[in-house]
């Protein structure tokens, strides 16, 4: 499984994705490969092509809850650029370039302060990060257990 | 008689960051004024105040998600000066160069294949849904895969030299904190010849496009200007990492040559305009009207006496033939120049990988502390200046940055106006294809308008029409 946390830690809560992935990388959970980046780029499609499951982690603007978690599929994006690649685009690139379609989820963690050049997460974003982490660890545990039963 | 009106393209698409173009038409729909606005104030020069000099090369990377390494290295060079170090160890300089060539290579590849290729392959007026990387891949699948692998190669070099893909710590004041292990060297060597071959193909692609569309290239956003870049101290060769400043006129006359970059503030004045957050630099010697200049790949091809890697030098000679050795003023020729630099970078990577200095252990030197440091580098988009002062506690008290896009500000504005006059004037209806022509002119500069705005970086194309009193009379948002 590949986890990609992305965003800019120099833009306040936009750093939620990297903060999450770096925490996960520090835990060195078995079977979980972790990548951290400023933004999604084309070579993430190549990285994904070697996995059957990918979890994207990004800051979410205007989220009503602490975090959201949903399965996503490849789709032609409304806008295609290098500065604003969305997970659906990378999935589509993966399918187009390498002929594989990993199952994919997007974990969006609600952020609140993005505007100024600023390091560090807001207090609320940090709380949301911890809630998202607790959720993800539990989800991962259940997912692995489910997979083991299926493989048995 | 119809009212004068203004067309607004905001934000501009397929460039890095946020920008807005306003085109003012008169009552007969002729272009009266065209401007590129930078709509976000970065604030980084203030943000860095109070930070310790040792952390500056790492922090400044947060300016940009596209070219963090350029900021990392420019800041590190400035901090070398503050640390009293005028000459790095061979291992440190070569590791930094390797990092820089990896960065320039991957950035140029991204721009050419991802942002520019749809315009070049399908035409500036092609339907918007056709102008994207998926269509390029459908047309040329192997090209798409190569682009990904070339970028990956550059990114891996960055990771190996800087320690991490983002927030690398490789360059430190006075040197570098790692060398290149043999296994990493062998990994990169195993595919470097393939990268050179692919880079040669990319040069051919850009060259053929330029020559096959000679008429379009010659007139599209083209105009004479001055050019500025670093060149190698000894002989004026292309040098992306270090050198002295050289400025040329549009006809190739030297305005100044081999000027130490520490004197940049004597050579360049940063002018301001009321309608943009971005400054308008000009060459002091020529004044604000005649002294504006352009930087970037084509500027470097114009200023460099030659290139010190054989394949890129051949390509450079080929490019120079088009203008009989004189500076090339065609904005679109930037794409060709950009691919020549990719080839140069990969050749330099191979040269460096074969150098045992990369495995050296003498990584850092110290000197007599200074209060001021200036670091200049040729970033992918052009000349990049970092200037700092620190106090007795090693805290930054002053920061001035001139990024490549700022140097090119006047040139981009002129390109926008040139294309707007040629392709929009006299038309009562403005089509999306016409608007894309304007964007193509901006994209050729590969501007990084306001880096590192990922979360807010959704950039659909918005077109708004205003009447003479500034009221919105029409608008539309479209997908690219």
XYZ file of C-alpha atoms in Angstrom:
632
model
C 0.000 0.000 0.000
C 1.231 3.479 -0.887
C 0.365 6.586 1.120
C 1.063 9.981 -0.467
C 0.832 13.083 1.726
C 1.136 16.324 -0.185
C 0.979 20.063 0.369
C 3.236 22.936 1.357
C 4.271 23.135 5.021
C 5.248 26.770 4.416
C 1.591 27.627 3.865
C 0.150 26.910 7.279
C -2.516 24.220 7.211
C -1.635 23.279 3.648
C 1.067 21.273 5.387
C -1.492 18.809 6.791
C -0.765 16.223 4.088
C 3.013 16.197 4.648
C 2.523 16.316 8.445
C 0.352 13.210 8.224
C 2.644 11.255 5.923
C 5.741 12.146 7.932
C 4.069 10.909 11.111
C 3.141 7.687 9.340
C 6.646 7.288 7.914
C 8.069 7.669 11.424
C 5.866 4.793 12.592
C 7.260 2.506 9.847
C 4.050 0.499 9.684
C 4.615 -2.844 7.935
C 3.346 -2.971 4.363
C 2.859 0.786 4.157
C 5.145 2.720 1.822
C 5.008 6.465 2.446
C 5.765 9.340 0.110
C 5.711 13.072 0.913
C 5.667 15.819 -1.669
C 4.702 19.434 -2.257
C 2.139 18.452 -4.843
C 0.986 15.583 -6.975
C 3.078 15.242 -10.119
C 3.232 12.900 -13.085
C 5.766 10.500 -11.611
C 3.373 9.675 -8.801
C 1.505 7.751 -11.502
C 4.597 5.598 -11.966
C 4.983 5.095 -8.219
C 1.313 4.089 -7.951
C 1.557 1.605 -10.791
C 3.460 -0.770 -8.508
C 0.747 -0.817 -5.834
C -2.748 -2.201 -5.659
C -3.899 0.366 -3.089
C -3.107 4.058 -2.723
C -4.192 6.542 -0.066
C -3.832 10.254 -0.862
C -3.707 12.640 2.076
C -4.360 16.319 1.497
C -5.540 19.410 3.332
C -9.211 20.088 2.765
C -10.605 23.572 2.378
C -14.041 24.182 3.834
C -14.492 20.695 5.284
C -17.422 20.354 7.687
C -15.862 17.568 9.721
C -12.348 17.087 11.086
C -11.590 14.909 8.100
C -13.217 13.095 5.223
C -12.388 9.727 3.731
C -13.716 8.463 0.444
C -12.881 6.056 -2.316
C -11.994 7.763 -5.584
C -11.656 6.638 -9.170
C -9.745 7.923 -12.154
C -11.429 10.732 -13.988
C -10.610 13.298 -16.599
C -10.071 16.434 -14.604
C -11.691 19.737 -15.350
C -8.319 21.356 -15.280
C -5.012 19.671 -15.899
C -1.884 21.400 -14.751
C 1.252 20.641 -12.832
C 0.440 22.934 -9.952
C -2.929 21.511 -9.137
C -2.897 17.838 -10.017
C -5.751 16.124 -8.282
C -5.673 12.429 -7.255
C -8.217 11.497 -9.921
C -5.841 12.881 -12.552
C -2.879 10.891 -11.283
C -5.055 7.773 -11.269
C -6.053 8.479 -14.853
C -2.418 9.009 -15.806
C -1.515 5.725 -14.128
C -4.189 3.936 -16.142
C -3.240 5.664 -19.419
C 0.510 5.292 -19.100
C 0.879 1.979 -17.286
C -2.439 0.227 -17.756
C -3.081 -0.296 -14.050
C -5.785 1.091 -11.787
C -4.999 0.732 -8.105
C -7.835 1.089 -5.663
C -7.584 4.578 -4.207
C -8.837 6.629 -1.277
C -8.574 10.284 -0.424
C -8.158 11.349 3.183
C -8.921 15.070 3.369
C -8.003 16.730 6.656
C -9.731 20.013 7.338
C -7.448 23.021 7.497
C -8.330 26.534 8.523
C -5.365 28.873 7.889
C -3.770 28.928 4.450
C -3.275 32.496 3.367
C 0.004 33.872 4.649
C 3.454 32.380 4.346
C 3.539 30.603 7.671
C 5.059 27.465 9.109
C 3.147 25.165 11.400
C -0.433 23.977 11.739
C -3.235 25.887 13.405
C -4.531 24.540 16.684
C -7.710 23.215 15.102
C -5.823 21.647 12.194
C -3.572 19.834 14.638
C -6.623 18.406 16.425
C -8.032 17.322 13.077
C -4.719 15.716 12.183
C -4.753 13.618 15.335
C -8.336 12.521 14.728
C -7.518 11.613 11.137
C -4.502 9.649 12.272
C -6.525 7.682 14.807
C -9.117 6.940 12.138
C -6.519 5.868 9.597
C -4.701 3.547 11.963
C -7.975 1.833 12.794
C -9.022 1.686 9.142
C -5.679 0.212 8.188
C -5.954 -2.424 10.874
C -9.431 -3.411 9.740
C -8.429 -3.311 6.098
C -5.491 -5.627 6.694
C -7.625 -7.983 8.748
C -10.217 -8.066 5.984
C -7.562 -8.770 3.410
C -6.102 -11.606 5.481
C -9.549 -13.208 5.757
C -10.055 -12.836 2.016
C -6.649 -14.339 1.291
C -7.189 -17.256 3.667
C -19.910 53.467 -31.066
C -19.487 50.634 -28.573
C -18.078 51.243 -25.134
C -14.443 50.429 -24.516
C -14.179 47.156 -22.613
C -11.699 45.047 -20.747
C -11.148 41.297 -21.029
C -9.773 39.548 -18.003
C -8.117 36.110 -18.043
C -7.777 35.021 -14.471
C -5.977 32.949 -13.487
C -3.754 32.126 -16.437
C -3.601 28.356 -16.870
C -0.763 25.909 -17.305
C 1.775 28.191 -15.733
C 3.053 27.752 -12.195
C 1.060 29.832 -9.755
C -1.496 32.537 -10.105
C -1.633 35.315 -12.646
C -4.195 37.440 -14.382
C -4.143 39.090 -17.737
C -6.205 42.164 -18.494
C -6.602 43.327 -22.045
C -8.163 46.717 -22.546
C -9.955 47.254 -25.832
C -11.012 50.576 -27.252
C -14.405 51.287 -28.791
C -13.380 49.577 -32.053
C -12.205 46.466 -30.236
C -8.570 47.327 -30.840
C -6.160 46.396 -28.092
C -5.293 49.522 -26.195
C -3.415 48.058 -23.250
C -2.453 44.548 -22.114
C -0.977 43.671 -18.768
C 0.087 40.629 -16.810
C -0.818 41.087 -13.149
C 0.629 39.110 -10.315
C -2.223 38.811 -7.919
C -0.594 37.374 -4.859
C 1.947 39.051 -2.633
C 4.400 36.461 -1.473
C 5.645 38.110 1.702
C 8.574 35.779 1.984
C 11.148 38.534 2.313
C 9.514 39.530 5.605
C 8.764 35.996 6.732
C 12.461 35.156 6.755
C 13.336 37.983 9.176
C 14.583 36.699 12.494
C 15.380 33.210 11.210
C 18.844 31.816 11.876
C 21.242 31.855 8.938
C 21.848 28.109 9.216
C 18.201 27.314 8.562
C 17.722 29.743 5.674
C 18.730 27.367 2.824
C 16.136 24.881 4.072
C 13.327 27.351 4.781
C 13.529 29.193 1.462
C 12.605 26.009 -0.373
C 9.078 26.643 0.806
C 8.906 29.517 -1.630
C 8.271 27.082 -4.414
C 7.030 23.555 -5.013
C 8.470 23.520 -8.516
C 12.014 24.790 -8.084
C 12.811 24.494 -4.356
C 16.359 23.394 -5.135
C 17.151 26.659 -6.923
C 16.154 28.648 -3.845
C 18.012 26.176 -1.613
C 21.236 26.639 -3.576
C 20.970 30.411 -4.098
C 20.431 30.856 -0.352
C 23.274 28.460 0.437
C 25.592 30.496 -1.797
C 24.588 33.664 0.044
C 25.233 31.933 3.361
C 28.659 30.758 2.128
C 29.533 34.423 1.763
C 28.305 35.205 5.267
C 30.253 32.233 6.602
C 33.329 33.812 4.990
C 33.748 31.029 2.446
C 34.736 32.038 -1.081
C 35.743 28.606 -2.348
C 33.989 25.340 -1.544
C 35.760 21.996 -1.455
C 35.633 20.117 -4.797
C 33.237 17.555 -3.313
C 30.876 20.234 -2.016
C 30.783 22.214 -5.233
C 30.319 19.113 -7.381
C 27.557 17.716 -5.181
C 25.744 21.056 -5.370
C 26.198 21.156 -9.130
C 24.841 17.624 -9.452
C 21.804 18.672 -7.413
C 21.316 21.742 -9.601
C 21.579 19.889 -12.908
C 19.048 17.333 -11.651
C 16.701 20.160 -10.717
C 16.993 22.101 -13.971
C 16.545 18.913 -15.972
C 13.374 17.811 -14.206
C 11.848 21.297 -14.234
C 12.463 21.811 -17.950
C 11.107 18.364 -18.782
C 7.944 19.076 -16.824
C 7.410 22.343 -18.611
C 8.052 21.091 -22.115
C 6.149 17.828 -22.071
C 3.437 18.705 -19.633
C 2.641 22.370 -20.117
C 3.906 23.357 -23.553
C 3.600 20.156 -25.612
C -0.204 20.283 -25.979
C 0.053 23.725 -27.601
C 2.931 22.731 -29.833
C 1.450 19.401 -30.948
C -2.142 20.464 -31.471
C -1.859 24.175 -32.200
C -2.666 27.223 -30.117
C -6.197 27.396 -31.410
C -7.044 23.707 -30.896
C -10.129 22.962 -28.773
C -9.420 23.295 -25.081
C -10.311 19.646 -24.399
C -7.571 18.617 -26.814
C -4.833 20.688 -25.227
C -3.737 18.502 -22.345
C -1.170 15.874 -21.490
C -3.633 12.973 -21.945
C -4.055 13.898 -25.576
C -0.283 14.135 -25.944
C 0.049 10.651 -24.471
C -2.635 9.277 -26.782
C -0.778 10.760 -29.741
C 2.707 9.874 -28.546
C 2.546 7.326 -25.690
C 6.282 6.682 -25.571
C 6.921 10.395 -25.215
C 4.662 10.493 -22.181
C 6.495 7.606 -20.514
C 9.875 9.121 -21.272
C 8.803 12.450 -19.780
C 7.841 10.710 -16.529
C 11.098 8.751 -16.373
C 13.251 11.777 -17.160
C 11.573 13.776 -14.420
C 11.942 10.866 -12.036
C 15.660 10.683 -12.847
C 16.084 14.368 -12.003
C 14.061 14.012 -8.821
C 16.130 11.023 -7.701
C 19.309 13.042 -8.189
C 17.807 15.756 -6.000
C 16.943 13.195 -3.348
C 20.433 11.675 -3.441
C 22.210 15.022 -3.149
C 19.798 16.986 -0.970
C 18.770 14.103 1.269
C 15.047 14.434 0.645
C 12.722 15.145 -2.242
C 11.311 18.130 -0.362
C 12.978 20.220 2.312
C 16.376 18.830 1.404
C 19.239 19.762 3.672
C 22.181 18.966 1.384
C 23.646 22.456 0.964
C 24.748 24.156 4.164
C 26.736 27.371 4.713
C 30.274 26.611 3.609
C 29.570 23.316 1.899
C 27.417 20.234 1.813
C 26.444 17.627 4.393
C 26.795 14.459 2.336
C 28.646 12.895 -0.547
C 27.361 10.470 -3.144
C 27.689 6.794 -2.196
C 29.049 4.506 -4.907
C 25.842 2.492 -5.160
C 23.854 5.654 -5.895
C 26.438 6.741 -8.443
C 26.200 3.366 -10.186
C 22.407 3.551 -10.143
C 22.467 6.895 -11.959
C 25.233 5.830 -14.327
C 23.236 2.786 -15.419
C 20.641 4.919 -17.200
C 22.443 8.185 -17.930
C 23.181 7.270 -21.554
C 19.508 6.571 -22.121
C 18.690 9.992 -20.617
C 21.172 11.632 -22.986
C 19.589 9.861 -25.944
C 16.105 10.964 -24.887
C 17.317 14.515 -24.300
C 18.729 14.562 -27.827
C 15.335 13.458 -29.132
C 13.668 16.232 -27.131
C 16.050 18.808 -28.608
C 15.160 17.529 -32.073
C 11.455 17.761 -31.310
C 11.711 21.373 -30.160
C 14.129 22.285 -32.949
C 11.934 20.782 -35.646
C 8.880 22.547 -34.278
C 10.700 25.884 -34.279
C 12.040 25.505 -37.803
C 8.840 24.032 -39.260
C 6.877 26.966 -37.830
C 9.523 29.543 -38.609
C 7.065 32.229 -39.643
C 4.879 31.821 -36.557
C 7.868 31.646 -34.215
C 9.420 34.738 -35.747
C 6.347 36.891 -35.185
C 4.721 35.401 -32.080
C 5.454 37.597 -29.074
C 8.858 38.420 -30.530
C 10.666 41.684 -30.029
C 14.200 42.851 -29.398
C 15.393 43.113 -25.805
C 18.491 43.020 -23.662
C 19.524 39.700 -22.103
C 21.105 38.870 -18.757
C 22.648 35.742 -17.257
C 25.604 34.349 -15.398
C 28.453 33.106 -17.573
C 31.539 31.172 -16.553
C 34.258 33.408 -15.176
C 37.138 32.118 -17.258
C 35.666 31.997 -20.736
C 32.014 33.073 -20.878
C 30.669 29.536 -21.244
C 27.143 28.616 -20.135
C 27.262 28.009 -16.389
C 24.046 27.342 -14.535
C 25.563 27.175 -11.052
C 28.156 29.919 -10.787
C 29.845 32.747 -12.667
C 29.729 36.449 -13.341
C 26.979 38.573 -14.842
C 26.897 39.322 -18.553
C 24.327 41.596 -20.235
C 23.877 41.814 -23.994
C 21.840 44.128 -26.175
C 19.352 42.783 -28.715
C 22.036 43.076 -31.381
C 24.637 41.256 -29.349
C 26.649 44.213 -28.057
C 28.036 43.769 -24.547
C 26.367 46.071 -22.026
C 28.570 44.687 -19.280
C 30.551 41.517 -18.910
C 32.113 39.435 -16.149
C 30.652 41.614 -13.428
C 30.733 39.980 -9.976
C 27.157 39.219 -8.962
C 27.792 40.692 -5.543
C 27.414 44.028 -7.341
C 23.957 43.235 -8.699
C 22.394 46.168 -6.836
C 24.705 48.547 -8.697
C 23.844 46.990 -12.047
C 20.095 46.542 -11.620
C 17.368 48.864 -10.343
C 14.060 47.383 -9.168
C 11.290 49.640 -10.423
C 7.682 49.415 -9.170
C 4.311 49.923 -10.856
C 1.039 50.679 -9.131
C -0.886 47.794 -10.743
C 1.381 44.867 -9.898
C 2.942 43.420 -6.767
C 5.895 42.353 -8.895
C 8.842 44.654 -9.456
C 10.165 45.723 -12.855
C 13.963 45.501 -12.835
C 16.067 47.341 -15.397
C 19.777 47.754 -16.111
C 21.002 50.857 -14.294
C 23.256 51.863 -17.160
C 20.401 52.076 -19.674
C 17.587 53.419 -17.503
C 13.956 52.252 -17.119
C 12.874 52.685 -20.735
C 15.763 51.012 -22.547
C 17.204 48.918 -19.733
C 14.642 46.152 -19.326
C 15.912 42.707 -20.148
C 14.988 39.054 -20.350
C 16.437 36.007 -18.567
C 15.916 32.257 -18.916
C 16.922 29.507 -21.322
C 16.879 31.596 -24.508
C 18.617 34.509 -22.771
C 21.328 32.074 -21.670
C 21.706 30.734 -25.207
C 22.132 34.339 -26.323
C 24.644 35.367 -23.669
C 26.788 32.227 -23.440
C 29.868 32.165 -25.668
C 29.593 28.389 -25.946
C 28.524 25.291 -23.997
C 31.157 23.059 -22.442
C 29.421 19.764 -23.173
C 29.754 18.531 -26.748
C 26.225 17.522 -27.692
C 24.589 20.596 -26.161
C 27.267 22.774 -27.751
C 26.406 21.350 -31.189
C 22.741 22.088 -30.491
C 23.661 25.602 -29.345
C 25.543 26.221 -32.590
C 22.531 24.948 -34.506
C 20.250 27.389 -32.673
C 22.641 30.277 -33.247
C 22.622 29.591 -37.008
C 18.984 30.701 -37.206
C 19.994 34.275 -36.394
C 23.478 34.182 -37.852
C 25.009 34.269 -34.381
C 23.039 37.318 -33.220
C 20.721 37.095 -30.188
C 17.490 35.261 -30.887
C 14.516 37.456 -29.942
C 11.750 34.885 -30.560
C 9.823 34.131 -27.413
C 8.810 30.681 -28.672
C 12.451 29.729 -29.282
C 12.627 29.388 -25.488
C 11.314 25.830 -25.907
C 14.248 24.854 -28.114
C 16.680 26.549 -25.728
C 15.069 24.769 -22.782
C 15.642 21.351 -24.334
C 19.272 22.225 -25.155
C 19.683 22.904 -21.454
C 18.152 19.541 -20.596
C 20.769 17.892 -22.816
C 23.513 20.004 -21.235
C 22.356 19.053 -17.738
C 22.332 15.344 -18.484
C 25.772 15.559 -20.078
C 27.030 17.381 -16.975
C 25.405 14.749 -14.756
C 27.323 12.024 -16.599
C 30.559 14.010 -16.340
C 30.081 14.503 -12.606
C 29.120 10.895 -11.938
C 32.450 9.869 -13.436
C 34.331 12.189 -11.067
C 35.670 10.550 -7.873
C 35.418 13.899 -6.068
C 31.743 13.079 -5.501
C 32.853 10.403 -3.035
C 35.212 12.785 -1.236
C 34.867 13.372 2.486
C 36.069 16.969 2.723
C 32.631 18.548 2.731
C 32.765 21.893 4.479
C 35.081 24.851 5.029
C 34.838 27.827 7.355
C 36.060 31.385 7.079
C 35.862 34.790 8.649
C 32.263 35.731 9.376
C 30.628 38.512 7.329
C 27.342 40.332 7.845
C 26.064 40.248 4.298
C 25.651 37.514 1.716
C 24.552 37.463 -1.913
C 23.947 34.259 -3.829
C 23.074 34.096 -7.514
C 22.261 31.069 -9.596
C 20.759 30.336 -12.987
C 17.473 28.685 -12.008
C 15.407 26.865 -14.656
C 13.446 30.022 -15.423
C 16.472 32.301 -15.320
C 18.658 34.340 -13.062
C 17.797 34.082 -9.344
C 19.216 36.501 -6.750
C 19.160 35.982 -2.973
C 20.525 38.770 -0.775
C 20.637 38.673 3.058
C 22.050 40.512 6.025
C 22.365 38.910 9.444
C 22.988 40.379 12.879
C 25.498 39.342 15.540
C 23.091 36.615 16.675
C 23.069 35.061 13.166
C 19.473 36.196 12.669
C 18.349 37.500 9.291
C 17.659 41.242 9.368
C 17.303 41.876 5.624
C 16.238 39.806 2.661
C 15.853 40.765 -0.974
C 14.948 38.232 -3.639
C 14.805 38.804 -7.373
C 13.298 35.691 -8.908
C 13.471 34.827 -12.590
C 9.851 35.699 -13.235
C 10.456 39.185 -11.849
C 13.388 39.709 -14.210
C 11.105 38.684 -17.087
C 8.186 40.852 -15.980
C 8.524 43.522 -18.654
C 9.233 40.937 -21.359
C 6.098 38.971 -20.481
C 4.007 42.133 -20.505
C 5.320 43.022 -23.942
C 4.706 39.492 -25.199
C 1.114 39.652 -23.961
C 0.541 42.951 -25.699
C 2.228 41.823 -28.912
C 0.081 38.704 -29.161
C -3.071 40.527 -28.105
C -2.562 43.166 -30.792
C -1.874 40.548 -33.474
C -4.543 38.010 -32.565
C -7.344 39.852 -30.763
C -7.480 43.320 -32.212
C -10.480 44.132 -34.356
C -12.504 41.088 -33.314
C -15.894 41.694 -31.815
C -15.987 38.140 -30.450
C -13.098 36.827 -28.437
C -12.788 33.047 -28.722
C -11.116 30.701 -26.287
C -8.525 29.931 -28.949
C -7.574 33.594 -29.181
C -7.197 33.785 -25.436
C -5.001 30.710 -25.469
C -2.636 32.537 -27.815
C -2.025 35.036 -25.025
C -1.398 32.251 -22.562
C 0.995 30.523 -24.958
C 3.125 33.665 -24.986
C 3.242 33.720 -21.184
C 3.893 29.993 -20.907
C 6.967 30.259 -23.135
C 8.643 32.067 -20.224
C 7.607 29.232 -17.874
C 6.771 31.833 -15.239
C 6.475 30.823 -11.627
C 3.997 33.501 -10.702
C 3.510 32.811 -7.050
C 4.938 29.560 -5.977
C 3.774 27.223 -3.284
C 0.062 27.866 -3.294
C -0.941 24.262 -3.536
C -4.121 24.279 -1.464
C -5.446 27.306 -3.229
C -4.048 26.252 -6.534
C -7.173 25.328 -8.434
C -6.883 27.233 -11.639
C -9.770 27.071 -14.074
C -9.687 29.713 -16.742
C -12.018 32.580 -15.960
C -12.881 35.143 -18.582
C -14.651 38.296 -17.518
C -15.796 41.206 -19.620
C -16.030 44.654 -18.110
C -17.624 47.753 -19.540
C -15.994 51.172 -19.550
C -17.203 51.910 -16.038
C -15.729 48.667 -14.706
C -19.017 46.762 -14.454
C -19.003 43.065 -15.245
C -21.008 42.526 -18.407
C -20.127 38.903 -19.155
C -18.074 36.075 -17.752
C -17.381 32.432 -18.287
C -15.283 29.706 -16.744
C -13.898 26.988 -18.889
C -11.894 23.839 -18.498
C -8.471 23.085 -19.879
